Structure formats: C-alpha cells, structure tokens
C-alpha cells in the first residue's frame, strides 16, 4: 500500500465534507492510521514514496513525512506490517542510509525494506550540495555502486554467541574504493532476524531494470494492462538472466488506484465527488509538469493538444520522471481521441498516482478483476494507492478483503515471516 503522495487532489476537502478522514494534527497521524488499517487488512507491507524536496507549495499538511522516520514510529504501532521506505541513491550517502535502514530493520524485528530510486528533480539536487541532477545513465551507475556498498555493509556483519554465552556483534571492513563512493566499513548496526532490509526498486527504463535485476528482491512498476505487465515481466526476466539470476524470481508489483462502491454507479459518484473538489483551471497547466513538459490550450474542455508533446522515442534519454509513465500517458491520449485537457489533468495529476492504473467499479467487479490478474500470474501483487487514504483503505478492509479471502486469493491470517521471505514465493 502506498502513501498520500498519490492521493486524489480533492481528498482533504472530501474528508472535510464527508467525515471519516484521519486526524491531521501532524503529518504522521494519517500514516499511523493507514498503517494500522493495513495491518488489520493483513497487508504484506506499506510502501512509502519519498519526495526529497518540495513537491510544489502549498502541500497538504506540509507534505508527507520522511519515510524512515515515519516507519520508526509505525514499527511500534504495528506488529506484522512490512515497512518499505523509499530513499534516493542520488542524494543519500550510502553509509548513512545503510545505518538508518539497518536501524529500522532492527527496531521492527526484520520488517524493513529499501525502495531504491534515483529521483528526477533538478531542484531537489540543488539541496544536496550538487551542481545538478545527473543524466539517467549516470544516475543508475551511481545507484548500482550505492547498492553494492549498502549490501556489502549489511552482509559483512553477524551476531554470534561466544563461548561465555554472550551474544556479540562482529563485522568486517568492506574497503570499497569506487568511482562515486569510498567506504571503509564496517557498519555499526547489528543485523535483524532477516539479515538485512529487503531491497526494492522503482524505475522502469532499461538502465533501471538492469539495476533491479542485479540488486532487487521486488520491483514497484507501472502496468495499466495485462499486456504491459507481460512486456515488463519479459524485460525484467531477460535482465535477470543476464545478471545470473533465474527468470521469474523478482516479483513485479504495479501501482493500482481503486475507486470503489457497492455498485459501479456509487464508485463513479465517489470519484465525481472528489473531482468536484479540484480546481481544474488551476491544475491544467501543470498536468505534465512531472515530465518537465509544457503545452498551451484555450479551454480545459478542448481536446488535448497531443501534437504539442514530443513522441516518446524522441525523448527516451531526456524525459523527466519515469520514461514508462510518459509512454503510458502518451499512448492513453493517442488511443482515446477527443480526451480533453480536463480529462488529461484528471488522469495525470488530480486523481492521484501519476500514471498508475485506476479501477472504477463495484467491490465485486474489483475482486473479479484481481482474480483475473492473479490467474494470469505476471504480477506479484499490487501496490494499492487509495485516493482518499484512510477512508479508502477502511472501505477496502471492510468490503474487499473478506471477498478476496472467500475467493481463495488472499491470506486469512497475518504474514509473520521476515519481510524478505514474503517476496520469495
Ligand atoms: C513506480 C515508481 C515509483 C517511483 N517513486 C519514486 C519516489 O517515491 N521518489 C523518487 O524520488 N523517485 C521515484 N521514482 C523515480 C525513479 O527513481 C527514477 O528516478 C525515475 O523513474 C527515472 O528513471 P526510469 O526512467 O528508469 O523510470 C519512481 C519511479 C517509479 C517507476
């Protein structure tokens, strides 16, 4: 389950008018409430994205909290829930991050995960004593070396019982002398019951997939159709084999944004009520800002000016944000002639989750949809991003979870294994 970075832009006003939202006295409380509901709903993990600078101002509640800090608190509020924190290999120092995530793994008894991203924002880079954000190829070279260092630090340590019966921590230096990092080691944090945190990766381009194939134990992806999921699976499997790992071993988990109700009409009505809280005139010029693209239009109800956008193949190396997301959006606009500027703004920005698949329909239809994907077997699950956060997850836990269990495609008790083991089958 994802966090409020991906909420519908109308969510806070919707909560105010309909009730049922979290207490918003501080930015942690909504995370805590979502996490506790996720545990009640027997979720594998909560997955917090991270914005390493401002995401435009003003942000709801001052923006989401930093994931590792929030998870340190959530670890005490939950017992089984996996805690996967996004952190950028472009901005952190590997020893620092290995310590922070190693500590989270300790205090959660082996429930921590690291979603390694390279980030996209030029402005964020300027907060980290950098001259700018490197190009994609360089970013992933840095990410690869970064992951070599953190795994080296995590794997060269152990807790052992000595002859006197006392457990002590032993660790070896790693003496890493690389192009981007020089790290002596050892790490000063003891391993958890799962040895080290799970490594996840999010980034869909060729270099991103190669880094995932070498290091990751799960990948967070984008798949709007079973065909896209199959194509991604084939790319990842090819890269896994090249990296000397068996095909099919690293689950790909796409984002999914559910708009649900007892009937399709009710789900559509909920989505409409959220949409009504968005000022589309204000948002429309920023619909493609995540890709660093601008366009002009006369009215938000005109057809979207696709001819003003570059063809994906022409910007594969330069596009801001994830390339796969841009392909998805471009294809969606060209496949749906007549979509308006308002539609694209809703799809790309206002309804949350960038380009992740949005399902609008009844609880029963949603369960049937998930069963079809389950049978197909190309994805290892979904990263659910609820448009209304707490309201959405509560509804899901009450209405969808029991239906999934009845259908035999969901566990009926908490998964208490260390997090890494949960992604192995
Ligand atoms: C599903 C998904 C989620 C991502 N989440 C984050 C995030 O929370 N924070 C971040 O800085 N970058 C995030 N990224 C960006 C990636 O780290 C990467 O920098 C970017 O996608 C460009 O590389 P790509 O073309 O390989 O996808 C995400 C990417 C994907 C595909």
GROMACS .gro file of C-alpha atoms and ligand atoms in nm:
model
  456
    1UNK     CA    1   0.000   0.000   0.000
    2UNK     CA    2   0.127   0.343  -0.093
    3UNK     CA    3   0.101   0.677   0.082
    4UNK     CA    4  -0.061   1.016   0.047
    5UNK     CA    5   0.178   1.133  -0.223
    6UNK     CA    6  -0.069   0.960  -0.450
    7UNK     CA    7  -0.398   1.075  -0.303
    8UNK     CA    8  -0.664   1.244  -0.511
    9UNK     CA    9  -0.606   1.618  -0.502
   10UNK     CA   10  -0.961   1.665  -0.373
   11UNK     CA   11  -0.914   1.424  -0.078
   12UNK     CA   12  -0.872   1.667   0.214
   13UNK     CA   13  -1.176   1.873   0.111
   14UNK     CA   14  -1.373   1.549   0.052
   15UNK     CA   15  -1.280   1.428   0.404
   16UNK     CA   16  -1.387   1.760   0.550
   17UNK     CA   17  -1.728   1.734   0.379
   18UNK     CA   18  -1.788   1.362   0.426
   19UNK     CA   19  -1.604   1.286   0.753
   20UNK     CA   20  -1.407   0.967   0.818
   21UNK     CA   21  -1.062   1.106   0.747
   22UNK     CA   22  -0.762   1.075   0.978
   23UNK     CA   23  -0.667   1.317   1.248
   24UNK     CA   24  -0.433   1.564   1.079
   25UNK     CA   25  -0.275   1.730   1.382
   26UNK     CA   26   0.062   1.624   1.248
   27UNK     CA   27   0.182   1.455   0.929
   28UNK     CA   28   0.249   1.121   1.100
   29UNK     CA   29  -0.106   1.057   1.224
   30UNK     CA   30  -0.256   0.974   0.880
   31UNK     CA   31   0.034   0.731   0.817
   32UNK     CA   32  -0.023   0.570   1.155
   33UNK     CA   33  -0.394   0.526   1.088
   34UNK     CA   34  -0.335   0.386   0.739
   35UNK     CA   35  -0.066   0.152   0.872
   36UNK     CA   36  -0.288   0.014   1.147
   37UNK     CA   37  -0.571  -0.043   0.898
   38UNK     CA   38  -0.326  -0.211   0.658
   39UNK     CA   39  -0.224  -0.448   0.936
   40UNK     CA   40  -0.591  -0.519   1.015
   41UNK     CA   41  -0.637  -0.593   0.642
   42UNK     CA   42  -0.342  -0.841   0.653
   43UNK     CA   43  -0.137  -0.643   0.400
   44UNK     CA   44   0.216  -0.757   0.321
   45UNK     CA   45   0.368  -0.413   0.358
   46UNK     CA   46   0.321  -0.040   0.349
   47UNK     CA   47   0.529   0.130   0.083
   48UNK     CA   48   0.612   0.495   0.134
   49UNK     CA   49   0.730   0.700  -0.163
   50UNK     CA   50   0.956   0.992  -0.092
   51UNK     CA   51   0.980   1.345  -0.215
   52UNK     CA   52   1.330   1.464  -0.136
   53UNK     CA   53   1.241   1.832  -0.173
   54UNK     CA   54   0.918   2.029  -0.215
   55UNK     CA   55   0.652   1.893  -0.446
   56UNK     CA   56   0.502   2.234  -0.511
   57UNK     CA   57   0.365   2.455  -0.243
   58UNK     CA   58   0.131   2.454  -0.057
   59UNK     CA   59   0.127   2.077   0.008
   60UNK     CA   60  -0.147   1.917   0.219
   61UNK     CA   61  -0.041   1.905   0.584
   62UNK     CA   62   0.304   2.034   0.490
   63UNK     CA   63   0.371   1.725   0.277
   64UNK     CA   64   0.423   1.361   0.372
   65UNK     CA   65   0.675   1.280   0.647
   66UNK     CA   66   1.016   1.138   0.568
   67UNK     CA   67   0.956   0.760   0.532
   68UNK     CA   68   1.227   0.611   0.755
   69UNK     CA   69   1.132   0.841   1.043
   70UNK     CA   70   0.761   0.767   0.996
   71UNK     CA   71   0.829   0.393   0.985
   72UNK     CA   72   1.034   0.407   1.305
   73UNK     CA   73   0.713   0.521   1.474
   74UNK     CA   74   0.487   0.285   1.276
   75UNK     CA   75   0.707  -0.011   1.373
   76UNK     CA   76   0.588   0.045   1.731
   77UNK     CA   77   0.224   0.089   1.624
   78UNK     CA   78   0.217  -0.239   1.428
   79UNK     CA   79   0.338  -0.596   1.470
   80UNK     CA   80   0.347  -0.763   1.127
   81UNK     CA   81   0.326  -0.495   0.860
   82UNK     CA   82   0.628  -0.470   0.627
   83UNK     CA   83   0.778  -0.121   0.614
   84UNK     CA   84   0.929  -0.034   0.275
   85UNK     CA   85   1.085   0.312   0.268
   86UNK     CA   86   1.180   0.493  -0.049
   87UNK     CA   87   1.516   0.669  -0.043
   88UNK     CA   88   1.715   0.820  -0.325
   89UNK     CA   89   2.057   0.686  -0.419
   90UNK     CA   90   2.119   1.026  -0.580
   91UNK     CA   91   2.101   1.221  -0.256
   92UNK     CA   92   2.200   0.996   0.033
   93UNK     CA   93   2.543   0.886   0.140
   94UNK     CA   94   2.544   0.502   0.139
   95UNK     CA   95   2.693   0.453   0.486
   96UNK     CA   96   2.437   0.690   0.637
   97UNK     CA   97   2.147   0.521   0.465
   98UNK     CA   98   2.274   0.171   0.549
   99UNK     CA   99   2.277   0.279   0.917
  100UNK     CA  100   1.931   0.434   0.907
  101UNK     CA  101   1.765   0.143   0.729
  102UNK     CA  102   1.967  -0.109   0.930
  103UNK     CA  103   1.836   0.055   1.247
  104UNK     CA  104   1.477   0.047   1.117
  105UNK     CA  105   1.525  -0.320   1.038
  106UNK     CA  106   1.647  -0.380   1.395
  107UNK     CA  107   1.371  -0.196   1.572
  108UNK     CA  108   1.100  -0.359   1.357
  109UNK     CA  109   1.248  -0.709   1.406
  110UNK     CA  110   1.312  -0.764   1.038
  111UNK     CA  111   1.028  -0.580   0.865
  112UNK     CA  112   1.225  -0.305   0.685
  113UNK     CA  113   1.268  -0.257   0.311
  114UNK     CA  114   1.459  -0.008   0.097
  115UNK     CA  115   1.296   0.112  -0.225
  116UNK     CA  116   1.595   0.245  -0.415
  117UNK     CA  117   1.508   0.530  -0.652
  118UNK     CA  118   1.727   0.772  -0.842
  119UNK     CA  119   1.474   1.063  -0.845
  120UNK     CA  120   1.425   1.312  -1.123
  121UNK     CA  121   1.418   1.666  -0.994
  122UNK     CA  122   1.685   1.920  -1.082
  123UNK     CA  123   1.567   2.146  -0.797
  124UNK     CA  124   1.599   1.870  -0.536
  125UNK     CA  125   1.960   1.807  -0.641
  126UNK     CA  126   2.039   2.168  -0.554
  127UNK     CA  127   1.950   2.093  -0.192
  128UNK     CA  128   2.221   1.828  -0.164
  129UNK     CA  129   2.534   2.025  -0.250
  130UNK     CA  130   2.519   1.908  -0.613
  131UNK     CA  131   2.554   2.119  -0.924
  132UNK     CA  132   2.256   1.949  -1.085
  133UNK     CA  133   2.085   1.615  -1.124
  134UNK     CA  134   2.294   1.375  -1.337
  135UNK     CA  135   2.152   1.220  -1.655
  136UNK     CA  136   1.973   0.886  -1.633
  137UNK     CA  137   2.273   0.672  -1.730
  138UNK     CA  138   2.497   0.834  -1.465
  139UNK     CA  139   2.222   0.822  -1.202
  140UNK     CA  140   2.189   0.447  -1.244
  141UNK     CA  141   2.569   0.397  -1.239
  142UNK     CA  142   2.567   0.576  -0.905
  143UNK     CA  143   2.268   0.366  -0.790
  144UNK     CA  144   2.446   0.043  -0.882
  145UNK     CA  145   2.759   0.138  -0.687
  146UNK     CA  146   2.546   0.268  -0.398
  147UNK     CA  147   2.365  -0.066  -0.373
  148UNK     CA  148   2.696  -0.256  -0.389
  149UNK     CA  149   2.809  -0.053  -0.087
  150UNK     CA  150   2.494  -0.086   0.126
  151UNK     CA  151   2.460  -0.459   0.063
  152UNK     CA  152   2.833  -0.502   0.130
  153UNK     CA  153   2.793  -0.324   0.464
  154UNK     CA  154   2.479  -0.519   0.554
  155UNK     CA  155   2.618  -0.858   0.459
  156UNK     CA  156   2.958  -0.829   0.628
  157UNK     CA  157   2.830  -0.845   0.982
  158UNK     CA  158   2.684  -1.102   1.218
  159UNK     CA  159   2.561  -1.159   1.571
  160UNK     CA  160   2.728  -1.462   1.730
  161UNK     CA  161   2.720  -1.635   2.066
  162UNK     CA  162   3.066  -1.656   2.218
  163UNK     CA  163   3.190  -1.936   2.445
  164UNK     CA  164   3.082  -1.733   2.751
  165UNK     CA  165   2.720  -1.745   2.629
  166UNK     CA  166   2.707  -1.373   2.548
  167UNK     CA  167   2.590  -1.259   2.204
  168UNK     CA  168   2.829  -1.016   2.036
  169UNK     CA  169   2.837  -0.820   1.711
  170UNK     CA  170   3.113  -0.896   1.458
  171UNK     CA  171   3.167  -0.704   1.134
  172UNK     CA  172   3.436  -0.666   0.870
  173UNK     CA  173   3.552  -0.363   0.674
  174UNK     CA  174   3.449  -0.359   0.308
  175UNK     CA  175   3.727  -0.129   0.179
  176UNK     CA  176   3.513   0.000  -0.107
  177UNK     CA  177   3.709   0.232  -0.340
  178UNK     CA  178   3.474   0.317  -0.627
  179UNK     CA  179   3.413   0.593  -0.878
  180UNK     CA  180   3.149   0.763  -0.667
  181UNK     CA  181   3.195   0.630  -0.313
  182UNK     CA  182   3.480   0.542  -0.080
  183UNK     CA  183   3.365   0.346   0.223
  184UNK     CA  184   3.583   0.157   0.466
  185UNK     CA  185   3.319  -0.007   0.685
  186UNK     CA  186   3.220  -0.199   0.883
  187UNK     CA  187   2.867  -0.089   0.962
  188UNK     CA  188   2.797  -0.029   1.330
  189UNK     CA  189   2.441  -0.167   1.336
  190UNK     CA  190   2.363  -0.531   1.409
  191UNK     CA  191   2.158  -0.742   1.165
  192UNK     CA  192   1.788  -0.816   1.220
  193UNK     CA  193   1.614  -1.158   1.201
  194UNK     CA  194   1.601  -1.118   0.820
  195UNK     CA  195   1.974  -1.038   0.798
  196UNK     CA  196   1.931  -0.713   0.612
  197UNK     CA  197   1.647  -0.498   0.476
  198UNK     CA  198   1.461  -0.608   0.162
  199UNK     CA  199   1.579  -0.424  -0.150
  200UNK     CA  200   1.309  -0.293  -0.382
  201UNK     CA  201   1.350  -0.077  -0.690
  202UNK     CA  202   1.124   0.162  -0.879
  203UNK     CA  203   1.227   0.289  -1.220
  204UNK     CA  204   1.118   0.143  -1.548
  205UNK     CA  205   1.380   0.236  -1.809
  206UNK     CA  206   1.645  -0.006  -1.944
  207UNK     CA  207   1.921   0.105  -1.701
  208UNK     CA  208   1.669   0.097  -1.415
  209UNK     CA  209   1.566  -0.259  -1.498
  210UNK     CA  210   1.932  -0.367  -1.513
  211UNK     CA  211   1.996  -0.226  -1.165
  212UNK     CA  212   1.681  -0.402  -1.040
  213UNK     CA  213   1.792  -0.730  -1.198
  214UNK     CA  214   2.123  -0.715  -1.015
  215UNK     CA  215   2.006  -0.599  -0.671
  216UNK     CA  216   1.630  -0.603  -0.616
  217UNK     CA  217   1.405  -0.855  -0.443
  218UNK     CA  218   1.088  -0.682  -0.567
  219UNK     CA  219   1.013  -0.403  -0.812
  220UNK     CA  220   0.744  -0.140  -0.797
  221UNK     CA  221   0.621  -0.089  -1.153
  222UNK     CA  222   0.358   0.062  -1.367
  223UNK     CA  223   0.123  -0.163  -1.565
  224UNK     CA  224  -0.208  -0.041  -1.693
  225UNK     CA  225  -0.291  -0.356  -1.890
  226UNK     CA  226  -0.201  -0.727  -1.867
  227UNK     CA  227  -0.009  -0.679  -2.194
  228UNK     CA  228   0.209  -0.405  -2.035
  229UNK     CA  229   0.269  -0.630  -1.735
  230UNK     CA  230   0.375  -0.916  -1.966
  231UNK     CA  231   0.613  -0.688  -2.158
  232UNK     CA  232   0.771  -0.561  -1.836
  233UNK     CA  233   0.799  -0.917  -1.700
  234UNK     CA  234   0.979  -1.028  -2.018
  235UNK     CA  235   1.223  -0.733  -1.995
  236UNK     CA  236   1.292  -0.798  -1.628
  237UNK     CA  237   1.338  -1.173  -1.684
  238UNK     CA  238   1.584  -1.112  -1.966
  239UNK     CA  239   1.783  -0.875  -1.742
  240UNK     CA  240   1.770  -1.123  -1.452
  241UNK     CA  241   1.915  -1.400  -1.667
  242UNK     CA  242   2.188  -1.162  -1.790
  243UNK     CA  243   2.265  -1.083  -1.424
  244UNK     CA  244   2.293  -1.456  -1.346
  245UNK     CA  245   1.963  -1.486  -1.160
  246UNK     CA  246   1.672  -1.714  -1.258
  247UNK     CA  247   1.383  -1.561  -1.456
  248UNK     CA  248   1.065  -1.507  -1.257
  249UNK     CA  249   1.240  -1.469  -0.923
  250UNK     CA  250   1.179  -1.099  -0.856
  251UNK     CA  251   0.809  -1.011  -0.827
  252UNK     CA  252   0.689  -0.705  -1.018
  253UNK     CA  253   0.423  -0.516  -0.827
  254UNK     CA  254   0.235  -0.242  -1.013
  255UNK     CA  255   0.055   0.050  -0.855
  256UNK     CA  256  -0.327   0.035  -0.856
  257UNK     CA  257  -0.571   0.309  -0.760
  258UNK     CA  258  -0.915   0.177  -0.663
  259UNK     CA  259  -1.230   0.390  -0.675
  260UNK     CA  260  -1.490   0.155  -0.528
  261UNK     CA  261  -1.855   0.136  -0.420
  262UNK     CA  262  -2.138  -0.116  -0.379
  263UNK     CA  263  -2.221  -0.053  -0.744
  264UNK     CA  264  -2.029   0.096  -1.034
  265UNK     CA  265  -2.260   0.398  -1.016
  266UNK     CA  266  -2.165   0.453  -0.650
  267UNK     CA  267  -1.793   0.425  -0.731
  268UNK     CA  268  -1.832   0.676  -1.014
  269UNK     CA  269  -2.025   0.906  -0.786
  270UNK     CA  270  -1.744   0.894  -0.525
  271UNK     CA  271  -1.490   0.976  -0.791
  272UNK     CA  272  -1.709   1.262  -0.915
  273UNK     CA  273  -1.746   1.399  -0.561
  274UNK     CA  274  -1.365   1.402  -0.529
  275UNK     CA  275  -1.326   1.560  -0.873
  276UNK     CA  276  -1.567   1.836  -0.771
  277UNK     CA  277  -1.316   1.948  -0.509
  278UNK     CA  278  -1.045   2.013  -0.769
  279UNK     CA  279  -0.997   2.347  -0.944
  280UNK     CA  280  -0.914   2.217  -1.292
  281UNK     CA  281  -0.840   2.562  -1.437
  282UNK     CA  282  -0.566   2.594  -1.177
  283UNK     CA  283  -0.420   2.243  -1.220
  284UNK     CA  284  -0.440   2.201  -1.601
  285UNK     CA  285  -0.117   2.389  -1.689
  286UNK     CA  286   0.073   2.156  -1.451
  287UNK     CA  287  -0.068   1.826  -1.575
  288UNK     CA  288   0.260   1.730  -1.741
  289UNK     CA  289   0.497   1.912  -1.511
  290UNK     CA  290   0.621   1.576  -1.376
  291UNK     CA  291   0.768   1.518  -1.724
  292UNK     CA  292   0.911   1.871  -1.745
  293UNK     CA  293   0.667   1.945  -2.032
  294UNK     CA  294   0.454   2.249  -2.104
  295UNK     CA  295   0.169   2.292  -2.351
  296UNK     CA  296  -0.086   2.561  -2.434
  297UNK     CA  297  -0.463   2.536  -2.459
  298UNK     CA  298  -0.762   2.771  -2.486
  299UNK     CA  299  -1.021   2.589  -2.280
  300UNK     CA  300  -0.992   2.296  -2.042
  301UNK     CA  301  -1.281   2.134  -2.231
  302UNK     CA  302  -1.097   2.137  -2.566
  303UNK     CA  303  -0.940   1.816  -2.697
  304UNK     CA  304  -0.589   1.774  -2.554
  305UNK     CA  305  -0.320   1.915  -2.794
  306UNK     CA  306  -0.121   1.592  -2.839
  307UNK     CA  307   0.072   1.743  -3.131
  308UNK     CA  308   0.246   1.974  -2.882
  309UNK     CA  309   0.402   1.679  -2.698
  310UNK     CA  310   0.724   1.506  -2.810
  311UNK     CA  311   0.699   1.146  -2.934
  312UNK     CA  312   0.823   0.909  -2.660
  313UNK     CA  313   1.102   0.762  -2.875
  314UNK     CA  314   1.247   1.113  -2.927
  315UNK     CA  315   1.283   1.181  -2.554
  316UNK     CA  316   1.373   0.838  -2.417
  317UNK     CA  317   1.701   0.961  -2.265
  318UNK     CA  318   1.595   1.308  -2.163
  319UNK     CA  319   1.236   1.294  -2.034
  320UNK     CA  320   1.191   1.390  -1.671
  321UNK     CA  321   1.011   1.142  -1.446
  322UNK     CA  322   0.985   0.783  -1.549
  323UNK     CA  323   1.004   0.707  -1.919
  324UNK     CA  324   0.748   0.426  -1.888
  325UNK     CA  325   0.500   0.667  -1.734
  326UNK     CA  326   0.540   0.902  -2.026
  327UNK     CA  327   0.486   0.621  -2.278
  328UNK     CA  328   0.174   0.520  -2.083
  329UNK     CA  329   0.028   0.869  -2.081
  330UNK     CA  330   0.114   0.942  -2.444
  331UNK     CA  331  -0.039   0.611  -2.554
  332UNK     CA  332  -0.351   0.671  -2.345
  333UNK     CA  333  -0.408   1.014  -2.503
  334UNK     CA  334  -0.349   0.887  -2.859
  335UNK     CA  335  -0.568   0.579  -2.802
  336UNK     CA  336  -0.857   0.794  -2.681
  337UNK     CA  337  -0.910   1.062  -2.943
  338UNK     CA  338  -1.114   1.353  -2.809
  339UNK     CA  339  -0.992   1.335  -2.447
  340UNK     CA  340  -0.997   1.688  -2.316
  341UNK     CA  341  -0.739   1.892  -2.127
  342UNK     CA  342  -0.958   1.835  -1.820
  343UNK     CA  343  -0.951   1.455  -1.872
  344UNK     CA  344  -0.573   1.451  -1.906
  345UNK     CA  345  -0.535   1.669  -1.597
  346UNK     CA  346  -0.759   1.431  -1.400
  347UNK     CA  347  -0.578   1.124  -1.532
  348UNK     CA  348  -0.225   1.253  -1.492
  349UNK     CA  349  -0.241   1.465  -1.180
  350UNK     CA  350  -0.566   1.525  -0.995
  351UNK     CA  351  -0.680   1.165  -0.946
  352UNK     CA  352  -0.351   1.066  -0.785
  353UNK     CA  353  -0.080   0.814  -0.853
  354UNK     CA  354   0.072   0.964  -1.166
  355UNK     CA  355   0.012   0.702  -1.438
  356UNK     CA  356  -0.086   0.404  -1.226
  357UNK     CA  357  -0.392   0.202  -1.325
  358UNK     CA  358  -0.718   0.338  -1.191
  359UNK     CA  359  -1.006   0.096  -1.133
  360UNK     CA  360  -1.354   0.245  -1.101
  361UNK     CA  361  -1.625  -0.008  -1.016
  362UNK     CA  362  -1.807  -0.222  -0.761
  363UNK     CA  363  -1.638  -0.427  -0.489
  364UNK     CA  364  -1.742  -0.746  -0.667
  365UNK     CA  365  -1.607  -0.633  -1.003
  366UNK     CA  366  -1.281  -0.532  -0.836
  367UNK     CA  367  -1.243  -0.876  -0.679
  368UNK     CA  368  -1.314  -1.036  -1.019
  369UNK     CA  369  -1.051  -0.808  -1.179
  370UNK     CA  370  -0.792  -0.903  -0.917
  371UNK     CA  371  -0.876  -1.272  -0.964
  372UNK     CA  372  -0.809  -1.240  -1.338
  373UNK     CA  373  -0.467  -1.083  -1.272
  374UNK     CA  374  -0.396  -1.346  -1.009
  375UNK     CA  375  -0.467  -1.623  -1.260
  376UNK     CA  376  -0.253  -1.455  -1.525
  377UNK     CA  377   0.038  -1.459  -1.277
  378UNK     CA  378   0.256  -1.189  -1.434
  379UNK     CA  379   0.241  -0.963  -1.128
  380UNK     CA  380   0.335  -1.049  -0.771
  381UNK     CA  381   0.055  -0.841  -0.621
  382UNK     CA  382  -0.043  -0.476  -0.630
  383UNK     CA  383   0.067  -0.162  -0.455
  384UNK     CA  384  -0.274  -0.018  -0.367
  385UNK     CA  385  -0.292   0.359  -0.355
  386UNK     CA  386  -0.617   0.473  -0.203
  387UNK     CA  387  -0.740   0.805  -0.344
  388UNK     CA  388  -0.882   0.904  -0.008
  389UNK     CA  389  -0.623   0.743   0.218
  390UNK     CA  390  -0.780   0.634   0.543
  391UNK     CA  391  -1.139   0.641   0.410
  392UNK     CA  392  -1.038   0.429   0.111
  393UNK     CA  393  -0.835   0.170   0.299
  394UNK     CA  394  -1.101   0.131   0.568
  395UNK     CA  395  -1.361   0.065   0.297
  396UNK     CA  396  -1.123  -0.183   0.129
  397UNK     CA  397  -1.053  -0.370   0.453
  398UNK     CA  398  -1.425  -0.397   0.536
  399UNK     CA  399  -1.562  -0.473   0.191
  400UNK     CA  400  -1.290  -0.618  -0.034
  401UNK     CA  401  -1.064  -0.819   0.199
  402UNK     CA  402  -1.341  -1.063   0.310
  403UNK     CA  403  -1.444  -1.113  -0.054
  404UNK     CA  404  -1.082  -1.185  -0.154
  405UNK     CA  405  -1.047  -1.440   0.127
  406UNK     CA  406  -1.376  -1.608   0.023
  407UNK     CA  407  -1.245  -1.627  -0.331
  408UNK     CA  408  -0.931  -1.801  -0.205
  409UNK     CA  409  -0.685  -1.547  -0.344
  410UNK     CA  410  -0.581  -1.377  -0.020
  411UNK     CA  411  -0.429  -1.492   0.306
  412UNK     CA  412  -0.662  -1.531   0.604
  413UNK     CA  413  -0.407  -1.454   0.878
  414UNK     CA  414  -0.112  -1.217   0.913
  415UNK     CA  415   0.212  -1.299   0.731
  416UNK     CA  416   0.454  -1.305   1.022
  417UNK     CA  417   0.766  -1.408   0.828
  418UNK     CA  418   1.056  -1.165   0.794
  419UNK     CA  419   0.976  -0.928   0.508
  420UNK     CA  420   1.226  -1.063   0.255
  421UNK     CA  421   1.078  -1.412   0.276
  422UNK     CA  422   0.733  -1.278   0.186
  423UNK     CA  423   0.855  -1.181  -0.160
  424UNK     CA  424   1.021  -1.514  -0.234
  425UNK     CA  425   0.710  -1.718  -0.319
  426LIG     C1  426   0.654   0.324  -0.976
  426LIG     C2  427   0.760   0.427  -0.950
  426LIG     C3  428   0.769   0.493  -0.826
  426LIG     C4  429   0.868   0.588  -0.800
  426LIG     N1  430   0.873   0.653  -0.679
  426LIG     C5  431   0.967   0.748  -0.656
  426LIG     C6  432   0.971   0.820  -0.533
  426LIG     O1  433   0.891   0.797  -0.441
  426LIG     N2  434   1.066   0.916  -0.516
  426LIG     C7  435   1.157   0.945  -0.614
  426LIG     O2  436   1.240   1.033  -0.592
  426LIG     N3  437   1.156   0.880  -0.734
  426LIG     C8  438   1.063   0.783  -0.757
  426LIG     N4  439   1.061   0.718  -0.878
  426LIG     C9  440   1.157   0.762  -0.981
  426LIG    C10  441   1.269   0.665  -1.014
  426LIG     O3  442   1.358   0.656  -0.913
  426LIG    C11  443   1.356   0.708  -1.131
  426LIG     O4  444   1.443   0.807  -1.088
  426LIG    C12  445   1.280   0.764  -1.244
  426LIG     O5  446   1.174   0.682  -1.265
  426LIG    C13  447   1.359   0.773  -1.374
  426LIG     O6  448   1.405   0.651  -1.416
  426LIG     P1  449   1.323   0.548  -1.509
  426LIG     O7  450   1.303   0.614  -1.638
  426LIG     O8  451   1.414   0.431  -1.508
  426LIG     O9  452   1.190   0.514  -1.450
  426LIG    C14  453   0.962   0.620  -0.902
  426LIG    C15  454   0.954   0.553  -1.026
  426LIG    C16  455   0.857   0.457  -1.050
  426LIG    C17  456   0.852   0.386  -1.183
   0.00000   0.00000   0.00000
